[in-house]
Every structure is written in C-alpha cells, then in structure tokens.
Tab-separated table of C-alpha atoms in Angstrom:
chain	number	residue	atom	x	y	z
A	4	MET	CA	45.343	-24.757	53.099
A	5	ARG	CA	45.371	-24.468	49.329
A	6	LEU	CA	43.467	-27.747	49.057
A	7	GLN	CA	40.881	-26.480	51.539
A	8	LEU	CA	40.448	-23.285	49.560
A	9	ILE	CA	40.061	-25.174	46.292
A	10	GLY	CA	37.559	-27.443	47.941
A	11	ALA	CA	35.534	-24.498	49.247
A	12	VAL	CA	35.496	-22.819	45.844
A	13	THR	CA	34.417	-26.100	44.246
A	14	VAL	CA	31.552	-26.491	46.701
A	15	VAL	CA	30.398	-22.911	46.106
A	16	ALA	CA	30.574	-23.486	42.340
A	17	LEU	CA	28.590	-26.704	42.575
A	18	VAL	CA	25.950	-25.055	44.751
A	19	ALA	CA	25.746	-22.167	42.316
A	20	ARG	CA	25.302	-24.582	39.406
A	21	ALA	CA	22.728	-26.582	41.295
A	22	ASP	CA	20.615	-23.555	42.180
A	23	PRO	CA	21.733	-20.462	40.333
A	24	ALA	CA	18.800	-18.357	41.438
A	25	GLU	CA	19.517	-18.934	45.117
A	26	ALA	CA	23.219	-18.322	44.603
A	27	ASP	CA	22.565	-15.126	42.671
A	28	ALA	CA	20.247	-13.916	45.384
A	29	SER	CA	22.877	-14.379	48.066
A	30	THR	CA	25.945	-13.171	46.184
A	31	SER	CA	24.763	-10.658	43.565
A	32	PRO	CA	22.630	-7.539	43.585
A	33	PRO	CA	19.114	-8.091	42.208
A	34	ALA	CA	19.025	-8.143	38.423
A	35	PRO	CA	17.491	-5.079	36.833
A	36	LYS	CA	13.837	-5.527	35.926
A	37	GLN	CA	13.527	-6.250	32.215
A	38	SER	CA	11.534	-3.629	30.400
A	39	SER	CA	8.449	-4.613	28.456
A	40	VAL	CA	8.914	-1.662	26.132
A	41	VAL	CA	10.189	-2.526	22.662
A	42	ALA	CA	11.271	0.015	20.079
A	43	SER	CA	12.329	-0.355	16.502
A	44	ALA	CA	13.655	2.053	13.937
A	45	SER	CA	14.215	1.642	10.244
A	46	GLY	CA	15.534	3.623	7.342
A	47	GLU	CA	14.891	2.922	3.698
A	48	MET	CA	16.067	4.336	0.412
A	49	ALA	CA	14.137	3.631	-2.778
A	50	VAL	CA	14.922	4.666	-6.332
A	51	TYR	CA	12.298	4.501	-9.095
A	52	ALA	CA	12.878	5.080	-12.803
A	53	ASP	CA	10.760	4.400	-15.878
A	54	THR	CA	10.895	4.674	-19.639
A	55	ASP	CA	8.628	7.756	-19.502
A	56	HIS	CA	11.611	9.691	-18.107
A	57	ILE	CA	10.387	9.892	-14.544
A	58	THR	CA	12.813	9.381	-11.672
A	59	VAL	CA	11.850	9.358	-8.000
A	60	VAL	CA	14.179	9.012	-5.030
A	61	THR	CA	12.408	8.199	-1.761
A	62	PRO	CA	14.165	8.093	1.605
A	63	THR	CA	11.897	6.883	4.421
A	64	ALA	CA	12.358	6.804	8.205
A	65	THR	CA	10.084	4.786	10.470
A	66	ALA	CA	10.050	4.417	14.253
A	67	THR	CA	7.841	2.212	16.385
A	68	VAL	CA	7.597	1.954	20.148
A	69	GLY	CA	5.284	-0.353	22.058
A	70	ASP	CA	4.705	-2.009	25.400
A	71	ARG	CA	4.094	-5.748	25.384
A	72	LEU	CA	2.409	-5.756	28.792
A	73	SER	CA	0.050	-2.832	28.440
A	74	ALA	CA	-0.398	-3.640	24.726
A	75	TRP	CA	0.027	-0.257	23.094
A	76	THR	CA	2.106	0.769	20.112
A	77	VAL	CA	2.861	4.084	18.463
A	78	ARG	CA	4.379	4.264	14.996
A	79	GLY	CA	5.621	7.285	13.089
A	80	GLN	CA	6.844	7.543	9.534
A	81	TYR	CA	8.353	10.306	7.439
A	82	LEU	CA	9.277	10.160	3.782
A	83	VAL	CA	10.410	12.438	1.015
A	84	ASP	CA	9.762	11.936	-2.692
A	85	ALA	CA	12.255	13.818	-4.873
A	86	ILE	CA	10.709	13.704	-8.343
A	87	SER	CA	12.293	14.575	-11.651
A	88	ALA	CA	10.036	14.251	-14.679
A	89	ALA	CA	10.105	14.877	-18.402
A	90	SER	CA	7.277	12.537	-19.301
A	91	VAL	CA	5.544	12.548	-22.670
A	92	ASP	CA	2.605	14.425	-21.133
A	93	ILE	CA	4.923	17.248	-20.132
A	94	VAL	CA	6.749	17.300	-23.452
A	95	SER	CA	3.444	17.285	-25.369
A	96	THR	CA	2.540	20.636	-23.773
A	97	ALA	CA	5.943	22.085	-24.718
A	98	SER	CA	6.946	22.265	-21.050
A	99	GLN	CA	10.406	21.684	-19.618
A	100	ARG	CA	11.524	18.918	-17.246
A	101	TRP	CA	10.298	19.734	-13.768
A	102	GLN	CA	11.471	18.725	-10.349
A	103	GLU	CA	9.405	18.564	-7.226
A	104	VAL	CA	9.641	17.402	-3.647
A	105	ARG	CA	6.832	15.754	-1.721
A	106	GLN	CA	7.011	15.287	2.024
A	107	ALA	CA	4.709	12.924	3.880
A	108	GLY	CA	4.396	12.068	7.548
A	109	SER	CA	2.084	9.790	9.451
A	110	VAL	CA	1.529	8.611	12.995
A	111	GLN	CA	-0.502	5.623	14.148
A	112	GLY	CA	-1.397	4.363	17.580
A	113	THR	CA	-3.011	1.136	18.743
A	114	TYR	CA	-4.151	-0.138	22.130
A	115	LYS	CA	-5.292	-3.722	22.546
A	116	PRO	CA	-5.248	-4.897	26.144
A	117	GLY	CA	-7.542	-7.874	25.563
A	118	SER	CA	-9.917	-9.067	22.921
A	119	PHE	CA	-10.868	-5.534	21.915
A	120	GLY	CA	-8.492	-3.091	20.322
A	121	ILE	CA	-8.657	0.493	19.182
A	122	GLY	CA	-6.460	2.468	16.850
A	123	ALA	CA	-6.094	5.950	15.432
A	124	SER	CA	-4.001	7.466	12.696
A	125	ALA	CA	-3.167	10.835	11.179
A	126	ALA	CA	-1.251	11.678	8.028
A	127	ILE	CA	-0.083	14.700	6.093
A	128	SER	CA	1.353	14.935	2.608
A	129	SER	CA	2.642	18.181	1.189
A	130	GLU	CA	4.021	19.291	-2.164
A	131	PRO	CA	4.068	22.724	-3.781
A	132	ASP	CA	0.659	22.310	-5.422
A	133	TYR	CA	-1.008	19.669	-3.257
A	134	LEU	CA	-1.747	19.344	0.446
A	135	SER	CA	-3.460	16.321	1.952
A	136	LEU	CA	-4.579	15.941	5.560
A	137	ALA	CA	-6.081	12.668	6.750
A	138	GLY	CA	-7.211	11.020	9.952
A	139	GLY	CA	-8.811	7.730	10.861
A	140	ALA	CA	-9.899	5.379	13.622
A	141	ASN	CA	-10.473	1.645	13.824
A	142	LEU	CA	-11.763	-1.055	16.153
A	143	SER	CA	-10.893	-4.739	16.281
A	144	TRP	CA	-12.345	-7.701	18.155
A	145	ASP	CA	-10.818	-11.153	18.586
A	146	PHE	CA	-13.387	-13.916	18.951
A	147	PHE	CA	-13.776	-17.696	18.673
A	148	HIS	CA	-10.971	-18.324	21.212
A	149	LYS	CA	-9.000	-15.487	19.606
A	150	SER	CA	-8.799	-17.457	16.386
A	151	HIS	CA	-10.622	-14.832	14.359
A	152	THR	CA	-10.552	-11.041	14.293
A	153	PHE	CA	-13.223	-8.662	13.127
A	154	PHE	CA	-12.171	-5.104	12.361
A	155	VAL	CA	-13.832	-1.925	11.165
A	156	GLY	CA	-12.367	1.475	10.398
A	157	VAL	CA	-13.259	4.945	9.176
A	158	ALA	CA	-11.041	7.637	7.677
A	159	HIS	CA	-11.438	11.161	6.391
A	160	ALA	CA	-9.115	13.051	4.078
A	161	HIS	CA	-9.165	16.666	2.990
A	162	ASP	CA	-7.016	17.490	-0.029
A	163	THR	CA	-6.226	20.937	-1.369
A	164	ILE	CA	-5.226	20.958	-5.024
A	165	GLY	CA	-3.527	24.071	-6.364
A	166	ARG	CA	-1.028	25.297	-8.901
A	167	SER	CA	2.679	25.421	-8.266
A	168	GLY	CA	3.792	28.982	-7.496
A	169	THR	CA	0.243	30.157	-6.760
A	170	PRO	CA	-0.868	30.440	-3.108
A	171	PHE	CA	-3.765	28.187	-2.151
A	172	ASP	CA	-5.895	31.220	-1.166
A	173	VAL	CA	-5.558	32.556	-4.724
A	174	TYR	CA	-6.336	29.294	-6.491
A	175	SER	CA	-7.240	25.894	-5.074
A	176	GLN	CA	-9.756	23.095	-5.352
A	177	ALA	CA	-10.918	20.974	-2.404
A	178	LEU	CA	-11.336	17.234	-2.475
A	179	ASN	CA	-12.901	15.429	0.484
A	180	SER	CA	-12.948	11.693	0.841
A	181	GLU	CA	-14.482	9.370	3.398
A	182	THR	CA	-13.470	5.753	3.667
A	183	VAL	CA	-15.205	2.970	5.573
A	184	ASN	CA	-13.744	-0.496	5.749
A	185	ALA	CA	-14.662	-3.694	7.512
A	186	GLY	CA	-13.097	-7.079	7.468
A	187	ILE	CA	-12.463	-10.357	9.125
A	188	THR	CA	-9.312	-12.399	9.615
A	189	LEU	CA	-9.842	-16.124	10.047
A	190	THR	CA	-7.363	-18.615	11.457
A	191	LEU	CA	-8.357	-21.682	9.494
A	192	ASN	CA	-5.824	-24.044	11.057
A	193	ARG	CA	-2.333	-23.956	12.582
A	194	SER	CA	-0.806	-23.036	9.191
A	195	THR	CA	-3.414	-21.019	7.319
A	196	VAL	CA	-4.893	-17.566	7.741
A	197	LEU	CA	-7.502	-15.983	5.487
A	198	SER	CA	-8.681	-12.383	5.508
A	199	PHE	CA	-11.419	-10.416	3.759
A	200	VAL	CA	-11.499	-6.623	3.675
A	201	ASP	CA	-14.376	-4.655	2.196
A	202	GLU	CA	-13.775	-0.960	1.590
A	203	VAL	CA	-16.052	1.840	0.439
A	204	GLY	CA	-14.654	5.248	-0.469
A	205	ILE	CA	-16.671	8.365	-1.192
A	206	GLU	CA	-14.927	11.278	-2.886
A	207	ARG	CA	-16.411	14.731	-3.341
A	208	GLY	CA	-14.664	17.575	-5.109
A	209	ASP	CA	-12.846	18.443	-8.286
A	210	GLN	CA	-9.749	16.282	-8.668
A	211	SER	CA	-8.969	17.412	-12.225
A	212	LYS	CA	-5.301	18.202	-12.772
A	213	PRO	CA	-4.904	21.936	-13.463
A	214	TYR	CA	-1.949	21.276	-15.792
A	215	ARG	CA	-3.423	18.495	-17.912
A	216	TYR	CA	-4.619	19.710	-21.314
A	217	VAL	CA	-6.688	17.343	-23.444
A	218	PRO	CA	-6.320	17.510	-27.259
A	219	MET	CA	-9.550	17.730	-29.284
A	220	PHE	CA	-10.195	16.461	-32.803
A	221	GLY	CA	-12.758	16.892	-35.508
A	222	ALA	CA	-15.306	14.111	-35.903
A	223	ASP	CA	-13.735	13.041	-39.184
A	224	VAL	CA	-10.182	13.041	-37.808
A	225	ALA	CA	-10.699	11.291	-34.455
A	226	PRO	CA	-11.088	7.766	-35.947
A	227	THR	CA	-7.734	8.140	-37.706
A	228	ILE	CA	-5.848	8.731	-34.455
A	229	GLY	CA	-4.234	5.430	-33.568
A	230	LYS	CA	-3.118	3.919	-30.293
A	231	GLY	CA	0.146	5.418	-29.087
A	232	GLU	CA	-0.010	8.168	-31.720
A	233	SER	CA	3.045	10.407	-31.597
A	234	ILE	CA	3.132	13.959	-30.265
A	235	ASP	CA	3.913	15.303	-33.731
A	236	VAL	CA	0.933	13.608	-35.379
A	237	VAL	CA	-1.432	14.638	-32.579
A	238	ASN	CA	-0.284	18.253	-32.757
A	239	GLU	CA	-0.620	18.226	-36.539
A	240	ARG	CA	-4.168	16.868	-36.584
A	241	ARG	CA	-5.745	18.251	-33.419
A	242	LEU	CA	-7.970	21.303	-33.273
A	243	GLN	CA	-6.679	24.563	-31.908
A	244	VAL	CA	-8.847	24.282	-28.813
A	245	ARG	CA	-7.216	22.235	-26.041
A	246	PRO	CA	-9.253	22.414	-22.820
A	247	LEU	CA	-8.096	21.409	-19.378
A	248	GLU	CA	-9.003	18.018	-17.979
A	249	HIS	CA	-12.432	17.905	-16.332
A	250	LEU	CA	-13.495	14.980	-14.132
A	251	PRO	CA	-16.825	14.286	-12.406
A	252	GLU	CA	-16.971	15.840	-8.946
A	253	SER	CA	-18.158	12.747	-7.140
A	254	ARG	CA	-16.860	9.198	-7.105
A	255	GLU	CA	-17.671	6.153	-5.024
A	256	ARG	CA	-15.152	3.346	-4.891
A	257	TYR	CA	-15.770	-0.230	-3.744
A	258	SER	CA	-13.201	-2.922	-3.214
A	259	LEU	CA	-13.118	-6.410	-1.797
A	260	THR	CA	-9.728	-7.840	-0.923
A	261	ALA	CA	-8.981	-11.425	0.051
A	262	ARG	CA	-5.633	-12.371	1.562
A	263	LEU	CA	-4.374	-15.871	2.170
A	264	GLY	CA	-1.324	-16.771	4.212
A	265	TYR	CA	-0.045	-20.349	4.366
A	266	ARG	CA	2.999	-21.354	6.380
A	267	PHE	CA	4.758	-24.588	5.508
A	268	GLY	CA	8.130	-25.837	6.680
A	269	ARG	CA	10.472	-22.879	6.262
A	270	GLY	CA	8.296	-20.968	3.830
A	271	THR	CA	5.225	-18.774	3.628
A	272	LEU	CA	2.954	-18.395	0.644
A	273	ARG	CA	0.958	-15.163	0.436
A	274	ILE	CA	-1.750	-14.567	-2.150
A	275	ASP	CA	-3.767	-11.344	-2.333
A	276	GLU	CA	-6.674	-10.668	-4.666
A	277	ARG	CA	-8.488	-7.338	-4.902
A	278	LEU	CA	-11.647	-6.773	-6.909
A	279	TYR	CA	-12.508	-3.149	-7.506
A	280	THR	CA	-15.270	-1.109	-9.098
A	281	ASP	CA	-16.398	2.512	-8.921
A	282	THR	CA	-19.112	4.848	-10.130
A	283	TRP	CA	-16.879	6.068	-12.979
A	284	ASN	CA	-17.290	2.518	-14.303
A	285	LEU	CA	-13.687	1.519	-13.801
A	286	HIS	CA	-13.449	-2.185	-12.942
A	287	ALA	CA	-10.185	-3.772	-11.910
A	288	SER	CA	-8.558	-6.898	-10.604
A	289	THR	CA	-5.240	-6.928	-8.765
A	290	THR	CA	-3.477	-10.168	-7.894
A	291	GLU	CA	-0.270	-10.443	-5.927
A	292	MET	CA	1.695	-13.473	-4.854
A	293	ARG	CA	4.771	-13.696	-2.648
A	294	ALA	CA	6.664	-16.746	-1.513
A	295	TYR	CA	8.919	-16.221	1.500
A	296	TRP	CA	11.632	-18.747	2.210
A	297	ASP	CA	13.832	-18.878	5.306
A	298	VAL	CA	17.069	-20.024	3.711
A	299	SER	CA	18.781	-19.919	7.101
A	300	ARG	CA	18.132	-18.202	10.417
A	301	ARG	CA	19.934	-15.160	9.006
A	302	LEU	CA	18.598	-15.050	5.455
A	303	MET	CA	15.063	-14.863	4.082
A	304	ILE	CA	14.329	-14.387	0.379
A	305	TRP	CA	11.103	-13.815	-1.486
A	306	PRO	CA	10.075	-13.607	-5.124
A	307	ARG	CA	6.882	-11.701	-5.891
A	308	LEU	CA	4.482	-11.294	-8.795
A	309	ARG	CA	1.761	-8.678	-9.279
A	310	VAL	CA	-0.806	-8.476	-12.054
A	311	HIS	CA	-3.257	-5.610	-12.445
A	312	VAL	CA	-5.864	-5.239	-15.177
A	313	GLN	CA	-8.515	-2.563	-15.472
A	314	THR	CA	-11.199	-1.234	-17.786
A	315	PRO	CA	-11.435	2.480	-18.688
A	316	VAL	CA	-13.721	4.981	-16.978
A	317	SER	CA	-17.000	5.554	-18.798
A	318	PHE	CA	-15.914	8.910	-20.260
A	319	TRP	CA	-12.536	7.671	-21.519
A	320	GLN	CA	-11.727	8.360	-25.179
A	321	ARG	CA	-8.417	8.099	-26.956
A	322	ALA	CA	-9.364	10.977	-29.256
A	323	TYR	CA	-12.033	13.324	-27.932
A	324	VAL	CA	-14.272	15.004	-30.495
A	325	ALA	CA	-15.179	18.700	-30.411
A	326	THR	CA	-18.322	19.648	-32.321
A	327	ASN	CA	-19.589	22.914	-33.734
A	328	GLY	CA	-22.078	24.618	-31.428
A	329	PRO	CA	-24.398	27.565	-31.868
A	330	GLY	CA	-22.781	30.839	-32.848
A	331	GLY	CA	-19.712	29.170	-34.318
A	332	THR	CA	-18.368	27.990	-30.947
A	333	LEU	CA	-16.785	24.606	-30.387
A	334	GLU	CA	-18.416	22.300	-27.868
A	335	VAL	CA	-16.165	19.871	-26.041
A	336	PRO	CA	-17.178	16.790	-24.044
A	337	ARG	CA	-18.163	17.710	-20.496
A	338	TYR	CA	-15.889	15.084	-18.936
A	339	ARG	CA	-12.469	14.474	-20.479
A	340	THR	CA	-9.143	13.192	-19.276
A	341	GLY	CA	-5.694	12.231	-20.401
A	342	ASP	CA	-4.823	10.402	-17.183
A	343	ARG	CA	-3.518	7.010	-18.270
A	344	GLU	CA	-4.447	5.448	-14.945
A	345	LEU	CA	-8.097	6.087	-15.885
A	346	GLY	CA	-7.747	4.259	-19.191
A	347	PRO	CA	-7.623	0.565	-20.002
A	348	LEU	CA	-4.346	-1.013	-18.995
A	349	GLU	CA	-2.582	-4.199	-18.020
A	350	SER	CA	0.320	-4.171	-15.624
A	351	PHE	CA	2.685	-7.023	-14.788
A	352	GLY	CA	5.239	-6.693	-12.033
A	353	GLY	CA	7.798	-9.032	-10.618
A	354	GLY	CA	10.791	-8.927	-8.389
A	355	ALA	CA	12.671	-10.411	-5.513
A	356	GLY	CA	13.770	-9.360	-2.079
A	357	ALA	CA	16.057	-10.561	0.648
A	358	THR	CA	16.398	-9.849	4.355
A	359	PHE	CA	19.753	-10.443	6.002
A	360	ALA	CA	19.706	-10.695	9.802
A	361	ILE	CA	23.016	-9.164	10.827
A	362	GLY	CA	22.451	-8.757	14.553
A	363	ARG	CA	24.270	-10.652	17.285
A	364	ASP	CA	23.205	-14.018	18.586
A	365	PRO	CA	20.942	-15.258	20.069
A	366	ASP	CA	18.494	-13.111	18.089
A	367	PRO	CA	20.213	-11.861	14.915
A	368	SER	CA	16.915	-10.525	13.526
A	369	ARG	CA	17.182	-7.513	15.846
A	370	LEU	CA	19.296	-5.873	13.171
A	371	ALA	CA	18.294	-6.612	9.604
A	372	LEU	CA	19.229	-5.416	6.153
A	373	THR	CA	16.606	-5.632	3.394
A	374	PHE	CA	17.067	-5.353	-0.343
A	375	GLN	CA	14.345	-5.542	-2.965
A	376	LEU	CA	14.411	-5.160	-6.729
A	377	ASP	CA	11.234	-4.919	-8.828
A	378	ALA	CA	10.382	-4.422	-12.488
A	379	MET	CA	6.972	-3.437	-13.838
A	380	SER	CA	5.631	-3.520	-17.361
A	381	THR	CA	2.443	-1.617	-18.198
A	382	GLN	CA	0.558	-1.901	-21.470
A	383	PHE	CA	-1.671	1.101	-22.209
A	384	LEU	CA	-4.374	-0.319	-24.422
A	385	ASP	CA	-6.050	2.822	-25.789
A	386	ASP	CA	-3.855	5.876	-25.190
A	387	LEU	CA	-2.162	8.701	-27.021
A	388	TYR	CA	1.611	9.125	-27.122
A	389	VAL	CA	2.645	5.863	-25.438
A	390	SER	CA	1.490	2.272	-25.544
A	391	SER	CA	3.776	0.773	-22.916
A	392	ARG	CA	6.009	1.669	-20.003
A	393	MET	CA	8.771	-0.212	-18.238
A	394	ALA	CA	9.680	0.744	-14.701
A	395	GLY	CA	12.170	-0.378	-12.091
A	396	LEU	CA	12.231	0.079	-8.324
A	397	ALA	CA	15.204	-0.676	-6.060
A	398	THR	CA	14.867	-0.513	-2.274
A	399	LEU	CA	17.491	-0.810	0.440
A	400	GLY	CA	16.473	-0.786	4.098
A	401	LEU	CA	17.975	-1.238	7.553
A	402	GLN	CA	15.927	-2.065	10.650
A	403	GLY	CA	16.935	-2.320	14.287
A	404	VAL	CA	14.946	-3.523	17.311
A	405	PHE	CA	15.777	-2.302	20.821
A	406	GLU	CA	14.536	-3.239	24.305
B	4	MET	CA	-24.766	3.374	0.636
B	5	LEU	CA	-24.493	-0.430	0.875
B	6	ARG	CA	-27.169	-0.750	-1.777
B	7	GLU	CA	-24.765	0.814	-4.257
B	8	VAL	CA	-22.217	-1.962	-3.664
B	9	PRO	CA	-22.426	-4.387	-6.585
B	10	LEU	CA	-24.379	-7.499	-5.727
B	11	GLY	CA	-21.525	-9.774	-6.712
B	12	VAL	CA	-19.153	-8.086	-4.280
B	13	ARG	CA	-21.656	-8.370	-1.419
B	14	LEU	CA	-22.357	-12.017	-2.155
B	15	ALA	CA	-18.680	-12.907	-2.420
B	16	MET	CA	-17.968	-11.254	0.920
B	17	LEU	CA	-20.840	-12.972	2.714
B	18	LEU	CA	-20.164	-16.357	1.153
B	19	GLY	CA	-16.472	-16.250	1.894
B	20	ALA	CA	-16.959	-15.215	5.489
B	21	ALA	CA	-19.738	-17.713	6.179
B	22	THR	CA	-18.009	-20.744	4.715
B	23	SER	CA	-14.731	-19.931	6.380
B	24	VAL	CA	-16.189	-19.489	9.869
B	25	HIS	CA	-17.990	-22.823	9.717
B	26	GLY	CA	-15.074	-24.660	8.172
B	27	CYS	CA	-12.519	-24.307	10.947
B	28	ALA	CA	-12.017	-25.238	14.569
B	29	PRO	CA	-10.290	-23.115	17.220
B	30	VAL	CA	-6.509	-23.302	17.116
B	31	ALA	CA	-5.001	-23.493	20.591
B	32	PRO	CA	-2.353	-20.918	21.526
B	33	TYR	CA	0.356	-23.600	21.743
B	34	GLU	CA	-0.400	-24.586	18.136
B	35	ARG	CA	0.209	-21.112	16.745
B	36	GLY	CA	3.946	-21.118	16.353
B	37	ARG	CA	3.751	-20.966	12.564
B	38	LEU	CA	1.100	-18.259	12.683
B	39	ALA	CA	3.417	-16.021	14.727
B	40	HIS	CA	5.930	-15.733	11.881
B	41	PRO	CA	6.112	-12.087	10.669
B	42	THR	CA	5.135	-13.055	7.130
B	43	MET	CA	1.814	-14.454	8.418
B	44	GLN	CA	0.539	-11.058	9.554
B	45	LEU	CA	-2.058	-10.305	6.903
B	46	GLU	CA	-1.144	-6.692	6.365
B	47	ASP	CA	-0.045	-5.196	3.090
B	48	MET	CA	3.510	-6.493	2.659
B	49	ALA	CA	4.524	-3.668	0.321
B	50	ASN	CA	7.179	-1.271	1.588
B	51	PRO	CA	6.281	2.477	1.499
B	52	ALA	CA	7.837	3.175	-1.900
B	53	GLU	CA	6.346	0.053	-3.445
B	54	ALA	CA	2.874	0.904	-2.100
B	55	HIS	CA	3.164	4.414	-3.508
B	56	VAL	CA	4.222	3.150	-6.934
B	57	ASN	CA	1.274	0.759	-6.992
B	58	ALA	CA	-1.120	3.555	-6.012
B	59	VAL	CA	0.169	5.823	-8.769
B	60	HIS	CA	0.309	3.138	-11.472
B	61	GLU	CA	-3.130	1.662	-10.871
B	62	GLY	CA	-6.561	3.246	-11.067
B	63	ALA	CA	-7.900	1.076	-8.244
B	64	THR	CA	-7.503	1.638	-4.520
B	65	GLY	CA	-8.444	-0.108	-1.303
B	66	GLY	CA	-7.583	-3.147	0.699
B	67	SER	CA	-4.279	-1.874	2.005
B	68	ILE	CA	-5.353	-2.191	5.628
B	69	GLY	CA	-5.303	-5.378	7.597
B	70	ALA	CA	-5.437	-6.737	11.096
B	71	SER	CA	-3.376	-9.163	13.042
B	72	SER	CA	-4.479	-12.726	12.703
B	73	GLY	CA	-5.568	-13.274	16.269
B	74	CYS	CA	-2.389	-15.132	17.184
B	75	GLY	CA	-3.537	-15.272	20.806
B	76	CYS	CA	-0.197	-14.044	22.058
B	77	ASN	CA	-1.641	-11.704	24.687
C-alpha cells in the first residue's frame, strides 16, 4: 500500500514537472493576473556648503507611477531647500546671517502608446520673497524603425519677485519667461546614442535683486580697485551713493546641447556639451563627462567631471563709475550688477557616486541606495570681494520599485 | 525669432543632425539590449540638488530636457 502511494505521488510529481502549466490548472486556483502598473518612490537628502559661508540642506521626495501596457507615467516631486547664508555680499551690506526656506513641487505626465507621445508638466517654487509658477507641454515622435526620436516642447513661467516681509501686493516685480525647445535623439548603432537639443528662452520683466546694492566709484578711483578687493577697501574708496542692482528687462537665451551615450562591456560613457549665448552677451560652454561602471550586479560606480566657462554680460564692470551730472547730481550707469554669475568665471567640478542594489533576488535593483560626493571650484575672474569659491555637495538617496 | 539665433549655433545643429541621420542604419529591437541600460537614457543625469547647484552657479541655462532614445521597447 505504501509502495503504491509512493508510486502515485511520484507519477503526479513527474507529470507536474513535465507540464507544470497543465498540472497547475488542474490542482491550483488560477494565478492572479500580474499588474502592468509599476510604481517607484525615492527619497534623497543633499547637503551643500561653500567657502562663502552658504549652507543648504535639501530633502527631496519623488514618486512615479506608470502602466507599461497603456504607456502612461505620472511623476511628482517635492523638495525643500533650507538655506543659511552669511556670504560676502551680505556682510558687505552690514547685514546679518539670514536663513530661508524654499519649497518646490512639480508634477509631470507622459502618454506614449505608439510612435507618438505627449507630455505635460507643472511646477511651483515658493520662498518668502519669490514665487514661481510654470507649466509646459511636449510632443515626441519615434521614426526610422523607432531608432530615432524627434521631440519639441514649450514652457511658460511666471515669477513674482518681492521683498521678504513685504506682501506681494505691496511690492513685487513680475518676470515672464517662455521657453521653446526641439531636439532629436539618434540611435547610431547598438551601443551608441547621440542627442541634440536646441533651446530658446525669452524673458520679460525686471529680475534685479531688490537687496543687491552696487558700490560706485569715482572715475579716478575705479582703475585702482583690484580683483577680489576686500570689503574694507571697497567701503573706504567707494562713493556714498550705492544704488540697487538694475538689469535689462528683456533677455533672450539660446543653447545647443549635444549628448553622447556609449555602452561598452559593463560600462557607459556619457559626454554632454552645451553651448550658450544670450542677448546680454554672455557666452558659455559647459562640458560634463560621466563614466558608469557596473562593478557587479549589485554595485555601480561613476566618476564625473564638469567644466563651465563663461564671459561676462556686456554691462559687467568690476568697479562701476558714477559721474557728475547737471545740478550737482551723480549719474550712475543705467545697467549695473554685482551678481557673480553674470561675470566672467571658470568652474571645475568633480566627484563620484555609487549605487548599491540592496533588494532581494532575482532583481536586487528594485531597492537601491545611492551616494554621491562632489566638489566644485569656481574662479571669479573680475569680481569684488572674492576671487574663488570652493563648494561641496553630498547626496544620499534611497529608491524602491513596486509592482 | 530664429533669425536671432547665432548662425554658428544653427549650422552646428543642422550639420550634426544631417550627418548623424545619414550615417546610421536601423537597429533592430533584439539588438538594443545595451541601449536599454538606465544610463543610456539621454536625460540630464544630475540629481535634483546637483541640478539646482549647477543652475545657481552658472550663468547659462538650457539643455536639461531630453527624450528616451527610441529603444523600441513598446
């Protein structure tokens, strides 16, 4: 009897091994239908600090949900910048260290059931003296046997610039910007992808900072003011008049970005180059290179380098000159700024990152831990107060994928 | 508006696109295993904080958008 039972069990087991689907159908309830919906969530904490006494802590939360069959995705992101600053610009106006919080949220949606895809996005950024609202839409088209993709997008942003502690209806400036971009992504072969993106931005409105005062000098004193001149020397030699920053109220920006991706063995080489110019006569080149390497199926590391060089805007001066006008008044240059990012500079950045897949087999990448450490050195070539800045950025992130 | 784009930028864009399109053959879906790797999606690889630092440190903007590389997965 026992032998017969063992024999029967053996036969059933062999049948089940030979045709598991048939056996499952006869002995088990139907398996639940696998969902095509995939969701992911990630959290990130970044800490920035530089030698100009600025510290920023940025926690970020991101969630994405999408359906592989009906080809839609929705992505939302929320971040907070907690800023603490006592930079030389603040100290030079005899102000105290200030702290501020910026909150930013965005949502994006895409739908691409076939060769054509559409997308839309909305974003908001809010801080005590600045509110930005933005929205955009884009189209994409795969062609040439889906080897290449053409895409075009438009975006509009409306910014309200105010003063901290003053309601926007009492004091504010509006800045509107329109952005149009178009590009193409080309699959050159089974290992290489190349992309070009052309972007035009049109900005209208006064984007002058209402806190930024620009020191003025006499015509005989200005040439004696050297690069990186100290606060004490500037205050000793400047004229009494110190007007607020004033920038042109229109600006058109143009950029062309090329991106190359090359996959070889267990690595990927990424090279990005952006050429930029605008109607304020600022010309720039930004080059970034990353090399990703899959050390194992659970570890990927990447070093990165970034180089940015730019010329100053046409109205940039290290020491602005105020001249005597009629009636004993002082005349100051119409456009003036102390914004270092509008001056000539060179920036070199480098760092490394690593992603650890800590999920369970067979797909450990469903839960991943990311760490990245970057350092940036900026040389200000024709500025007051400072001639260089070192900065560091550390980022720790955790991402999970769910089905 | 396009007339205001510097001639060099327009030429570089046209030249790059034209030479690239003519210089490659279609890649079959079964040959796109390498292209499906996450690092081959030609989007800005910067994380949110890194992108923000770059935007604040540099006077130039643009080029942060991208599109998938037509991996032919769907």
